[in-house]
Short mmCIF file of C-alpha atoms and ligand atoms in Angstrom, two decimals:
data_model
loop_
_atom_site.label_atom_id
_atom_site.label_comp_id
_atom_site.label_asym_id
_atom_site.label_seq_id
_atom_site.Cartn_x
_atom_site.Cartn_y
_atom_site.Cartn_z
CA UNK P 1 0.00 0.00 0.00
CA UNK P 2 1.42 3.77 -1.04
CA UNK P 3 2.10 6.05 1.82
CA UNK P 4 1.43 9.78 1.02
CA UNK P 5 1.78 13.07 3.54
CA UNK P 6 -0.15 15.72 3.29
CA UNK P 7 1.14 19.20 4.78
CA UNK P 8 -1.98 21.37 4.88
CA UNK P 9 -4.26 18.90 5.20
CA UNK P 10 -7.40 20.81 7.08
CA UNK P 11 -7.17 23.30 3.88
CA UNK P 12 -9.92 23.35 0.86
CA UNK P 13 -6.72 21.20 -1.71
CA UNK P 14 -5.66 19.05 1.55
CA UNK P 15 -8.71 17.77 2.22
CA UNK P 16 -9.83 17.19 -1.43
CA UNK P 17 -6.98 15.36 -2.03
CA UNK P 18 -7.28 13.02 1.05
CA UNK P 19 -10.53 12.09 -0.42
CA UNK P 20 -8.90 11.38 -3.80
CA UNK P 21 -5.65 9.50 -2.48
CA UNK P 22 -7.89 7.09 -0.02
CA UNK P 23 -10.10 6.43 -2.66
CA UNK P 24 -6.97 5.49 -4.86
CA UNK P 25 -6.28 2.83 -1.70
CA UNK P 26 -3.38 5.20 0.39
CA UNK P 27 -2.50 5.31 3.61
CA UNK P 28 -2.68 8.98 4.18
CA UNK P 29 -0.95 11.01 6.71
CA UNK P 30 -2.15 14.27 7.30
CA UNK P 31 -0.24 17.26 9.64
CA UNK P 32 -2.75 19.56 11.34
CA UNK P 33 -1.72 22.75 13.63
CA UNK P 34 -2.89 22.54 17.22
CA UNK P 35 -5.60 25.27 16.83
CA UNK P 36 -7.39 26.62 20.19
CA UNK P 37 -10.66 25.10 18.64
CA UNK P 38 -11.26 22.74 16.41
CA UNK P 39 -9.74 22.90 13.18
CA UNK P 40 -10.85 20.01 10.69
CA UNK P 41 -13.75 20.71 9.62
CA UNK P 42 -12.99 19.50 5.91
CA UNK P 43 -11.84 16.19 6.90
CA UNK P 44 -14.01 15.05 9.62
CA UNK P 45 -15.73 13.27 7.35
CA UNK P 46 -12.83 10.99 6.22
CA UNK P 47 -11.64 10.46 9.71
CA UNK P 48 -13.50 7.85 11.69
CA UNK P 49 -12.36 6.66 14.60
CA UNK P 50 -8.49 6.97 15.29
CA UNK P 51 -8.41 3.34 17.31
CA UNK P 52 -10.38 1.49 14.24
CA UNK P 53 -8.16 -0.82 12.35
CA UNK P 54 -8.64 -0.02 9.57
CA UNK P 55 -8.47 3.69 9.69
CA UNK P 56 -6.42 4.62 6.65
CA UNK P 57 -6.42 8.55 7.35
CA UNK P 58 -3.73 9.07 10.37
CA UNK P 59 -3.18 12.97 12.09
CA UNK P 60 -0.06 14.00 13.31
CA UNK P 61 -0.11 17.52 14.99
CA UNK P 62 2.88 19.51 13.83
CA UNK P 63 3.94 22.66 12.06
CA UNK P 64 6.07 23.66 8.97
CA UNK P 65 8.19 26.08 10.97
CA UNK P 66 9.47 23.12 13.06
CA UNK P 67 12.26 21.11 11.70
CA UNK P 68 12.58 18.33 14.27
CA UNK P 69 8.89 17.82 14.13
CA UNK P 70 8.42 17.38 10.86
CA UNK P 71 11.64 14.80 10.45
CA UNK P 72 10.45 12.89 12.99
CA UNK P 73 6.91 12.62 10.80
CA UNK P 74 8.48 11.59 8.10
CA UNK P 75 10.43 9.20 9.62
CA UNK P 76 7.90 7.64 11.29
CA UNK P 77 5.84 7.37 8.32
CA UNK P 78 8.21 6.99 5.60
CA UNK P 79 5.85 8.51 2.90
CA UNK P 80 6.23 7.13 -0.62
CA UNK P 81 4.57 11.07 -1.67
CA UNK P 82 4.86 14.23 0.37
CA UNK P 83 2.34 16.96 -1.05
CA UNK P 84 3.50 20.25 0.90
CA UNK P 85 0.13 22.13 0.54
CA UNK P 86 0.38 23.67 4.11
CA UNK P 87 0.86 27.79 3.49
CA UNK P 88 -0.04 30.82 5.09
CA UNK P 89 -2.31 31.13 1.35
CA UNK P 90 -3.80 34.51 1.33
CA UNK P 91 -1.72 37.42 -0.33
CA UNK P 92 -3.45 40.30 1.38
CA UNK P 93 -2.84 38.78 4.78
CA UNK P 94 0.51 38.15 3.42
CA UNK P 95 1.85 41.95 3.83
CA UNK P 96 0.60 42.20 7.28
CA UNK P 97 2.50 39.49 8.27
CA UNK P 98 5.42 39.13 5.89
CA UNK P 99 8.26 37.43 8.02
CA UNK P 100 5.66 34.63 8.85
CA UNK P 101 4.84 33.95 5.70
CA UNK P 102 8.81 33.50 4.90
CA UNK P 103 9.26 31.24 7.58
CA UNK P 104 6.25 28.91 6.31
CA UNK P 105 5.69 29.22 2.61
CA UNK P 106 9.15 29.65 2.11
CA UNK P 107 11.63 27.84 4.54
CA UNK P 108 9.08 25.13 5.19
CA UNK P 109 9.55 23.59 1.85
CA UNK P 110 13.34 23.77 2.86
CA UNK P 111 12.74 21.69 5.82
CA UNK P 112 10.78 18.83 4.32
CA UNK P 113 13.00 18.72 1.14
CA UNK P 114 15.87 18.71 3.97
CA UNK P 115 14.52 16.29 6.14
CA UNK P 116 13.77 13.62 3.29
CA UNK P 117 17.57 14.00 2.89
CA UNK P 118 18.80 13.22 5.95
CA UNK P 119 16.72 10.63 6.37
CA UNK P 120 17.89 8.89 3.05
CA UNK P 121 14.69 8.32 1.84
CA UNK P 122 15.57 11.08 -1.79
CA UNK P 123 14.93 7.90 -3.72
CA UNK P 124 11.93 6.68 -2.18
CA UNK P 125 10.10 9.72 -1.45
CA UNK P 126 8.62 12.10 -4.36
CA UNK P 127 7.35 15.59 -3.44
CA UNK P 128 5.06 18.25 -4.42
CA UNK P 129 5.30 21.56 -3.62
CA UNK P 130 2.71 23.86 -3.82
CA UNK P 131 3.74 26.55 -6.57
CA UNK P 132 1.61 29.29 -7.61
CA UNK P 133 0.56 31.71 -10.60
CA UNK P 134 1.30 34.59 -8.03
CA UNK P 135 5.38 34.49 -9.22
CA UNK P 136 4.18 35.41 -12.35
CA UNK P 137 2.64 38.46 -11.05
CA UNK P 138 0.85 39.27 -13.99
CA UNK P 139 3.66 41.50 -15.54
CA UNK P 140 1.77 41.86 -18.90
CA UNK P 141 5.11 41.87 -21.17
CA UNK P 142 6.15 38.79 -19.47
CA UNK P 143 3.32 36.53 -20.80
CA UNK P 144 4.06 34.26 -23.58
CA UNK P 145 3.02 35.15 -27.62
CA UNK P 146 -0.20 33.71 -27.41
CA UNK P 147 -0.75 35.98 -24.25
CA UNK P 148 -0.60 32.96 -21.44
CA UNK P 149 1.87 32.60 -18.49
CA UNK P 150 3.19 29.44 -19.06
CA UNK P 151 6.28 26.81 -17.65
CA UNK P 152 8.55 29.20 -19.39
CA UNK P 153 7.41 32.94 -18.35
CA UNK P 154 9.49 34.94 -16.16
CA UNK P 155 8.71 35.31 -12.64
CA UNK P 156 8.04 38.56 -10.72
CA UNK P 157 6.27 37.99 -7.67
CA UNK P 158 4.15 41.29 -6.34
CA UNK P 159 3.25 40.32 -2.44
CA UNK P 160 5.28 38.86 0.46
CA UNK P 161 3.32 35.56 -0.12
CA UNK P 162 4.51 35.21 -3.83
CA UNK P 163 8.04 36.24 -2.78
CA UNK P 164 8.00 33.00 -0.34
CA UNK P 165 6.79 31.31 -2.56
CA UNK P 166 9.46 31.82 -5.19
CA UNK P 167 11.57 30.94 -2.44
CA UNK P 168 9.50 27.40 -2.38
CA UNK P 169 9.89 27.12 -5.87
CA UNK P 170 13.71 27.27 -6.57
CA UNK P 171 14.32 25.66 -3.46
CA UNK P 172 12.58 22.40 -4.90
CA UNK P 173 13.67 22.53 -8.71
CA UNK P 174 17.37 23.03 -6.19
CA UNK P 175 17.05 19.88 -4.37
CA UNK P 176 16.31 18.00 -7.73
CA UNK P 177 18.98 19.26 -9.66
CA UNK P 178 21.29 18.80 -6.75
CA UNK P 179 20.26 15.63 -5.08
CA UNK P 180 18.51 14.23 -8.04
CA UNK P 181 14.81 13.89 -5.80
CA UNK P 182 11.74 13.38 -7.49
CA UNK P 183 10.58 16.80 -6.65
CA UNK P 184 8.01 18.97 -8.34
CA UNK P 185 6.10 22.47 -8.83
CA UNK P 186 2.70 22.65 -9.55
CA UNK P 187 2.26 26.14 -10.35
CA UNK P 188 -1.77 26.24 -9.84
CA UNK P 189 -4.14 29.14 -10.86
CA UNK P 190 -6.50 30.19 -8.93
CA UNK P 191 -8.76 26.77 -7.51
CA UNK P 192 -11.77 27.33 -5.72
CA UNK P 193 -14.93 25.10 -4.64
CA UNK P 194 -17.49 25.10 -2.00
CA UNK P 195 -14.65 24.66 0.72
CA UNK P 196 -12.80 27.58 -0.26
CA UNK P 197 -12.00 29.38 2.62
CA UNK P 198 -14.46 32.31 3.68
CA UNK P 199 -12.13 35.17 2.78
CA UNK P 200 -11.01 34.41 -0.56
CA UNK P 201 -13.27 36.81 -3.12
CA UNK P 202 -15.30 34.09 -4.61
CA UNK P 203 -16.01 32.34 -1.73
CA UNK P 204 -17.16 35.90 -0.13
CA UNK P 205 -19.12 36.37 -3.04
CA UNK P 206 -21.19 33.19 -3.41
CA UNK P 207 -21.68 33.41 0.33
CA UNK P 208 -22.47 37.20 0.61
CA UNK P 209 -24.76 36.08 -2.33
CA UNK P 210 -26.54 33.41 -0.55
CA UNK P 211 -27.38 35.57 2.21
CA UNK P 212 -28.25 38.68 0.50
CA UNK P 213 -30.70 36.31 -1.50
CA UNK P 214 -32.14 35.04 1.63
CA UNK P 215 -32.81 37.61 3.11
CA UNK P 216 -30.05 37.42 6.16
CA UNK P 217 -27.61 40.19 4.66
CA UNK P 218 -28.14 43.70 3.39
CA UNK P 219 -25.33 44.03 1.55
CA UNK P 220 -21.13 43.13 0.89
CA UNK P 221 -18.20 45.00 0.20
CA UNK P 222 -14.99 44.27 -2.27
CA UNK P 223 -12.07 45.75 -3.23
CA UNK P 224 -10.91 45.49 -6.92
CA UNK P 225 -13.75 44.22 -9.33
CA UNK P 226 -11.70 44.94 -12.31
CA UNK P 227 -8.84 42.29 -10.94
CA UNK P 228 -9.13 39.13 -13.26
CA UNK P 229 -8.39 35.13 -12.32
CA UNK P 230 -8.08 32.21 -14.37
CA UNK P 231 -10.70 30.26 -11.89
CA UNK P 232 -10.54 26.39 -12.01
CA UNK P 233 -12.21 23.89 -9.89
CA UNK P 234 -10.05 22.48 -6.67
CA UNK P 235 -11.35 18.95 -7.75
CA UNK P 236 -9.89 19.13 -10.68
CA UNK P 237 -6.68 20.56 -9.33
CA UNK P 238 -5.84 18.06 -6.58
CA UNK P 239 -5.96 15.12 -9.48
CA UNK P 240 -3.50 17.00 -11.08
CA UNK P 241 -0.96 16.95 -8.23
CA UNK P 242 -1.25 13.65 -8.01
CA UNK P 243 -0.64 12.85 -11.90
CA UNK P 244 2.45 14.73 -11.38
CA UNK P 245 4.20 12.36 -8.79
CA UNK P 246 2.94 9.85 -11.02
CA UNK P 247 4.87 11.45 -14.76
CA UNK P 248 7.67 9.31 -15.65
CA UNK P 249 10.16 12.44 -15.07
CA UNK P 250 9.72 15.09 -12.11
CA UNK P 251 9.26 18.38 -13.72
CA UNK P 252 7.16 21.87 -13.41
CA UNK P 253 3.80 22.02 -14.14
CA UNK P 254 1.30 24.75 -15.21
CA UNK P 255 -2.30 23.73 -13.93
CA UNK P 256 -4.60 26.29 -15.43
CA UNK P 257 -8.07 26.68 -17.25
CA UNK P 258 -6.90 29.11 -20.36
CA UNK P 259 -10.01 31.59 -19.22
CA UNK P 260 -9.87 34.71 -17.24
CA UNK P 261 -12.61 36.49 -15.82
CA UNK P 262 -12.64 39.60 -13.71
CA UNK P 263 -14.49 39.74 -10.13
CA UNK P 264 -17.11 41.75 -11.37
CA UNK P 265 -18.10 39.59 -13.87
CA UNK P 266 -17.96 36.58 -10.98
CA UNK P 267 -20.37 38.44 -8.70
CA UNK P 268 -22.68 38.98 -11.98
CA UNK P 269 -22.63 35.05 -12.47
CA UNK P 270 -23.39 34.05 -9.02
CA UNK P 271 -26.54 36.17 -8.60
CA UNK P 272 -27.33 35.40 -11.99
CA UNK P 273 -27.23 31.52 -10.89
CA UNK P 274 -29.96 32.20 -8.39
CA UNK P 275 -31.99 34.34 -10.75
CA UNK P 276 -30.92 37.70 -10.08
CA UNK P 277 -29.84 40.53 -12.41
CA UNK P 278 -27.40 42.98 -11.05
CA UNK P 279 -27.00 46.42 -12.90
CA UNK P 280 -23.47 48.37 -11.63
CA UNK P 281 -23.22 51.76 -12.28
CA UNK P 282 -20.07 54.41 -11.21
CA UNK P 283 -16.24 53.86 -11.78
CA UNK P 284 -13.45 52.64 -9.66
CA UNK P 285 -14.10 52.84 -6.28
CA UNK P 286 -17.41 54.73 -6.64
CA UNK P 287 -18.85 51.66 -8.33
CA UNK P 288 -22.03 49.97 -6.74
CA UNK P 289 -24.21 46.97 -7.58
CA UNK P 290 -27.88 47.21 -7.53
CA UNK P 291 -30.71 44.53 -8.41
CA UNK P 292 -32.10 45.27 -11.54
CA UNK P 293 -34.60 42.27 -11.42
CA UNK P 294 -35.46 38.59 -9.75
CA UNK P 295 -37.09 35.74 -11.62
CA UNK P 296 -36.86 33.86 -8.75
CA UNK P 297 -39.96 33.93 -6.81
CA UNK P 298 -38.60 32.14 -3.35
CA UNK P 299 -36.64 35.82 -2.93
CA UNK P 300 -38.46 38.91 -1.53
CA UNK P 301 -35.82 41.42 -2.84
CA UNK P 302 -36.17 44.78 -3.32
CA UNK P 303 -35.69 46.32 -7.10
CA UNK P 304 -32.95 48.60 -7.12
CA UNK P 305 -31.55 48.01 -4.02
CA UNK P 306 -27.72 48.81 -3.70
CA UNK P 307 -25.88 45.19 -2.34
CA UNK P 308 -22.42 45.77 -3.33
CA UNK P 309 -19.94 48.86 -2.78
CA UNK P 310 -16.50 49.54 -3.68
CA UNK P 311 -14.37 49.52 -0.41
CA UNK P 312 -10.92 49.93 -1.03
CA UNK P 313 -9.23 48.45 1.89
CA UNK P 314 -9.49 45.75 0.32
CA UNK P 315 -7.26 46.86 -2.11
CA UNK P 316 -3.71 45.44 -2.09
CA UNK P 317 -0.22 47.62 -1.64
CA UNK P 318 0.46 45.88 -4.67
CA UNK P 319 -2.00 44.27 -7.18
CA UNK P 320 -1.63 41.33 -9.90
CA UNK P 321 -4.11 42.51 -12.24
CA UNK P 322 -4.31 39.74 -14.78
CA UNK P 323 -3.61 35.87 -14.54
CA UNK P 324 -4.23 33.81 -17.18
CA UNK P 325 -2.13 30.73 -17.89
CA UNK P 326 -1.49 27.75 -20.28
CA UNK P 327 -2.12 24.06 -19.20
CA UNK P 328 -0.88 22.48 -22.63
CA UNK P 329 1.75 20.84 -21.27
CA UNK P 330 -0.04 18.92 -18.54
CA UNK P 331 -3.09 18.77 -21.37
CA UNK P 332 -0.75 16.69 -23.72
CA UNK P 333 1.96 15.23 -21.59
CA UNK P 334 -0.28 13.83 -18.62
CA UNK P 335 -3.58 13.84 -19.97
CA UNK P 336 -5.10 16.38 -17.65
CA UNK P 337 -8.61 17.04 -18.99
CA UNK P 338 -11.16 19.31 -16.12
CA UNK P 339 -14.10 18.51 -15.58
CA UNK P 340 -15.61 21.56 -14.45
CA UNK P 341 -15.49 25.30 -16.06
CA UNK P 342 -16.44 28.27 -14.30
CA UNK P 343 -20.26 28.21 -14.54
CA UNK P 344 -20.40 24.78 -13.25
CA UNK P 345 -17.99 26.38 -10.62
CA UNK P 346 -20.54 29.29 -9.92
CA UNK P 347 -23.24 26.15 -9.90
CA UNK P 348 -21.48 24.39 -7.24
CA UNK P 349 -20.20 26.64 -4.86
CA UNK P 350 -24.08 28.50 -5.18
CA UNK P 351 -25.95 25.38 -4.26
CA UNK P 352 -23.28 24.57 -1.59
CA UNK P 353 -23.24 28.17 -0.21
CA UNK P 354 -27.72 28.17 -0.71
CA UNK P 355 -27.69 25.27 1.50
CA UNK P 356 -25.81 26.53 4.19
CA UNK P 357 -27.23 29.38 4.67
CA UNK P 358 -30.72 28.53 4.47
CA UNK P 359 -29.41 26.26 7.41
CA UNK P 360 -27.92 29.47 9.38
CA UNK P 361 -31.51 30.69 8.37
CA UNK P 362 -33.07 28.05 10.03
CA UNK P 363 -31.38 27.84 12.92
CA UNK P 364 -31.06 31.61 13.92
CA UNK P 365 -33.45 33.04 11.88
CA UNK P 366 -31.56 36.05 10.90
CA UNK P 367 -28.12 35.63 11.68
CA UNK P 368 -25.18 37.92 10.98
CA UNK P 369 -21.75 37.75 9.07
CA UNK P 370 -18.93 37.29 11.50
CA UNK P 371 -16.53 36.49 8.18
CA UNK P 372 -16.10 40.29 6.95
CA UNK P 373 -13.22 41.62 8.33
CA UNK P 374 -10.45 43.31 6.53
CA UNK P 375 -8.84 40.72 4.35
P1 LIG K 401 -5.77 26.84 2.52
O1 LIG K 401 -7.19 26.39 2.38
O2 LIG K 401 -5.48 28.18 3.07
O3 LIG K 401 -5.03 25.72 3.40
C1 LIG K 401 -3.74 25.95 3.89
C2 LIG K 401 -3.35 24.80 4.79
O4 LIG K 401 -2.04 25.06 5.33
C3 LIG K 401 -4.27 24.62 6.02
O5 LIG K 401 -4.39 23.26 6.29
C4 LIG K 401 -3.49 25.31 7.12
O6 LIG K 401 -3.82 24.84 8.40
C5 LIG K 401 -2.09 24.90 6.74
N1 LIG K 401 -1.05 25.71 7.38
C6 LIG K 401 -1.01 27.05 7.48
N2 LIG K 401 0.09 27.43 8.16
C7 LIG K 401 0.74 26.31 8.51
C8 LIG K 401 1.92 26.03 9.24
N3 LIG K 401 2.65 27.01 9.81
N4 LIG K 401 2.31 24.73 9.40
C9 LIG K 401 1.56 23.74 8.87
N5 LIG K 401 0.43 23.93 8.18
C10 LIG K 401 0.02 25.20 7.99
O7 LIG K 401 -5.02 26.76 1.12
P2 LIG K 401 -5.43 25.93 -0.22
O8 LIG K 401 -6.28 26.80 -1.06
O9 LIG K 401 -5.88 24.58 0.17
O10 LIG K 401 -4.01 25.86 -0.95
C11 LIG K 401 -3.12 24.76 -0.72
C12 LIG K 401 -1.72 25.17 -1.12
O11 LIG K 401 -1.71 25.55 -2.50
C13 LIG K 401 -1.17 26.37 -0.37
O12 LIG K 401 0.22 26.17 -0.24
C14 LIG K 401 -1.44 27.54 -1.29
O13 LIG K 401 -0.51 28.57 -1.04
C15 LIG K 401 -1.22 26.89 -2.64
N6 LIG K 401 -1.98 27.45 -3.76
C16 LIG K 401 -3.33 27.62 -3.68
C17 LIG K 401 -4.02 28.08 -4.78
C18 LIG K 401 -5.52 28.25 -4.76
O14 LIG K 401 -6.05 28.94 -5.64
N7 LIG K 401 -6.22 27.62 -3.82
C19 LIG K 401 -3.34 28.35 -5.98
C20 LIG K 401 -1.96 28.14 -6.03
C21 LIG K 401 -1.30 27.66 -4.92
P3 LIG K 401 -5.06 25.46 9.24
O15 LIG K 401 -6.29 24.78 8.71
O16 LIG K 401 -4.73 25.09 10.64
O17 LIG K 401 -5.06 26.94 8.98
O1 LIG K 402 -8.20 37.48 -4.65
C1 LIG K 402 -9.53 40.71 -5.69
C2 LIG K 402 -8.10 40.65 -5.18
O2 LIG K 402 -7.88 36.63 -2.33
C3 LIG K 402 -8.47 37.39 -6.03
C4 LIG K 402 -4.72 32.27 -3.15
O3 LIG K 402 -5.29 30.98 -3.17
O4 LIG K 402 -4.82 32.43 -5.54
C5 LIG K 402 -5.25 33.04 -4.34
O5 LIG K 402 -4.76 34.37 -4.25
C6 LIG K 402 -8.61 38.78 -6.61
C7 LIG K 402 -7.47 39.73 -6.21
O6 LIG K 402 -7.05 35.28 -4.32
C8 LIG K 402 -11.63 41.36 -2.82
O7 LIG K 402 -7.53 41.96 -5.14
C9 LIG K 402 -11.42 42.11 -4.84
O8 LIG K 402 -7.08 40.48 -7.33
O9 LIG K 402 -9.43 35.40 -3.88
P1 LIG K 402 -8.20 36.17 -3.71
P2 LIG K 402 -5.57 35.61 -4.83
O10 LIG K 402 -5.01 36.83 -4.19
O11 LIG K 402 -5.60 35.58 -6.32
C10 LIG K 402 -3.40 32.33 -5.71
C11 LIG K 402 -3.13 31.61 -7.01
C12 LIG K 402 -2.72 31.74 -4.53
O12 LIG K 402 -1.70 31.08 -4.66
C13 LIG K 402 -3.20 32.15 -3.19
O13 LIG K 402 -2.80 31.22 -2.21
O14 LIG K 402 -9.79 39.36 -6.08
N1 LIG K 402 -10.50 41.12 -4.68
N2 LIG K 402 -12.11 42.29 -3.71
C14 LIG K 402 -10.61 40.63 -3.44
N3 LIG K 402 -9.97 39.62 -2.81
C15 LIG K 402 -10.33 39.32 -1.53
N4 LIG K 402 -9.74 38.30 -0.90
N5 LIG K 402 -11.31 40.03 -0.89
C16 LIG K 402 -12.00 41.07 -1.48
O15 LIG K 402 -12.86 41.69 -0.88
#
């Protein structure tokens, strides 16, 4: 039986790809931070009961900024795959706490490349690291001709988070040059789904949307709606990652869609998949959303209400504008076909996000946000 590691396995990928790699018939060995409450929400559904026999997801607490702990993890479970997913992931938090972010995103990749050395195990042991479209930084000249980022555009990261992550990068395309591991980059666009955490935009979209819908919420503020993403779905991601440790060769990976799509035009799609038509009127941050109209007759919404304004601390020091990339490489060499675009994406995070709220509704009958704070 293959043993794989997961770092970051409470997150949206971890926990997607625990499903995926026990399905596939792994032992699976997850690190989780000691959190003050409880923390795995996304797995608890894979994890049964830690004294069955023939529990095949196993927890280890630990942390990436702690060498010792993490060698001794790997010793004791000798992993035939290490994904290091674990990351301080959003870029706006990134700047407020920059020197954490190196010490995780960046060093921690370090550690568990290092640690795999020491312990001998560079043959056995492949790893994937966590790369990310954010060292392109969305330079426009630095796109390829056909106007992609792809395996070959230059980097030039525009956050503390991408910087890390740079860091992360080199580090592992390092330790395979120099030690000959089996260690790869996935450099993944934007992934989201209905696990997505609460304060990444399209996840505070289809949420705010839910609730506005429903009654519970008034309205939502963003920061940049003319900021675009090349939006996949995390299902389709995590697969990827693990058709990487399976190529023949370890090498770098783009994992895109090919599609971009500003945040305006995401907020238009998810009220639009619950039957209401947004009209948005002023510029830049003066811009507002109203409802223009609402097919859908379970909503008592008022026409021309404003649900959306401009705030713009939720603007970045420094902004990637544009990301768009090129997946032909893992499309021909690995076969990596998605199965979802971004309006079954929309679909499935706006039933998901419909559900639970309508369960908030039911159980407080008017509840309140506590996820808007300043990210
Ligand atoms: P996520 O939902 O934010 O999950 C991050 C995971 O890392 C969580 O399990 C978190 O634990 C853990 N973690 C944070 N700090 C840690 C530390 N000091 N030591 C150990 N674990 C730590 O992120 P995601 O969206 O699943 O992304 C997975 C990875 O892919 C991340 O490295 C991210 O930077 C990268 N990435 C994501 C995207 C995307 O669009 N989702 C795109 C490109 C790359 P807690 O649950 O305890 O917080
Ligand atoms: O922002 C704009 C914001 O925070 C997307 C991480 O998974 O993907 C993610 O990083 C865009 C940005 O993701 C709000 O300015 C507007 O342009 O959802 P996000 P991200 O920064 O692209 C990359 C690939 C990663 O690797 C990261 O780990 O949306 N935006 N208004 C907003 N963003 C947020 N969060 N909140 C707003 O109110």
């Amino acid at each position: 039986m293959k043993v794989a590691l997961i770092s970051g396995i409470t997150g949206q990928d971890g926990s997607y790809l625990a499903e995926l790699l026990l399905e596939k018939g792994y032992e699976v060995h997850g690190i989780k931070r000691r959190a003050s409450s409880l923390n795995t929400d996304r797995i608890d559904h894979l994890y049964q009961d830690p004294h069955h026999p023939n529990q095949k997801l196993k927890l280890h607490y630990g942390d990436l900024t702690d060498s010792m702990n993490l060698t001794r993890i790997i010793e004791e479970c000798r992993p035939d795959e290490i994904y290091n997913l674990g990351a301080m992931s959003h870029v706006k938090v990134s700047f407020d706490t920059p020197e954490y972010v190196g010490n995780v995103d960046g060093l921690g990749t370090l550690r568990i490349l290092e640690a795999v050395r020491l312990l001998g195990l560079e043959k056995k042991t492949r790893i994937y690291q966590a790369s990310t479209s954010e060292l392109y930084g969305g330079i426009p000249e630095n796109k390829n001709d056909n106007g992609f980022y792809d395996e070959n555009s230059p980097f030039y990261p525009r956050s503390p988070y991408g910087v890390a992550k740079i860091y992360a990068f080199w580090i592992t395309k390092n330790y395979r040059e120099a030690y000959n591991m089996f260690a790869c980059n996935g450099i993944l666009f934007n992934h989201e789904s209905p696990r997505r955490g609460e304060t990444f935009v399209t996840r505070k979209i289809t949420r705010a949307t839910a609730r506005i819908a429903l009654g519970l919420q008034e309205k939502f503020y963003l920061g940049n709606l003319e900021a675009k993403r090349d939006w996949g779905h995390a299902k389709d991601y995590v697969r990827m990652m693990w058709m990487i440790l399976q190529a023949e060769q370890p090498e770098d990976w783009v994992i895109a869609t090919g599609k971009t799509t500003t945040v305006r035009e995401f907020v238009r799609m998810s009220f639009a998949e619950v039957g209401i038509e947004l009209e948005f009127k002023g510029l830049g941050i003066n811009e507002k959303a109203y409802i223009k109209s609402c097919n859908n007759l379970e909503y008592q919404l008022e026409l021309g209400k404003e649900i959306l304004t401009v705030d713009p601390k939720y603007f970045r020091p420094t902004e990637v504008d544009l990301l768009i990339g090129d997946p032909t490489k893992a499309n021909t060499n690995l076969g990596w076909i998605p199965e979802h675009d971004l309006a079954s994406l929309v679909n499935d995070m706006m039933s998901s996000d419909i559900k639970l709220m309508k369960k908030h509704q039911y159980l407080k009958n008017g509840g309140y946000d506590t996820i808007n704070h300043f990210e």
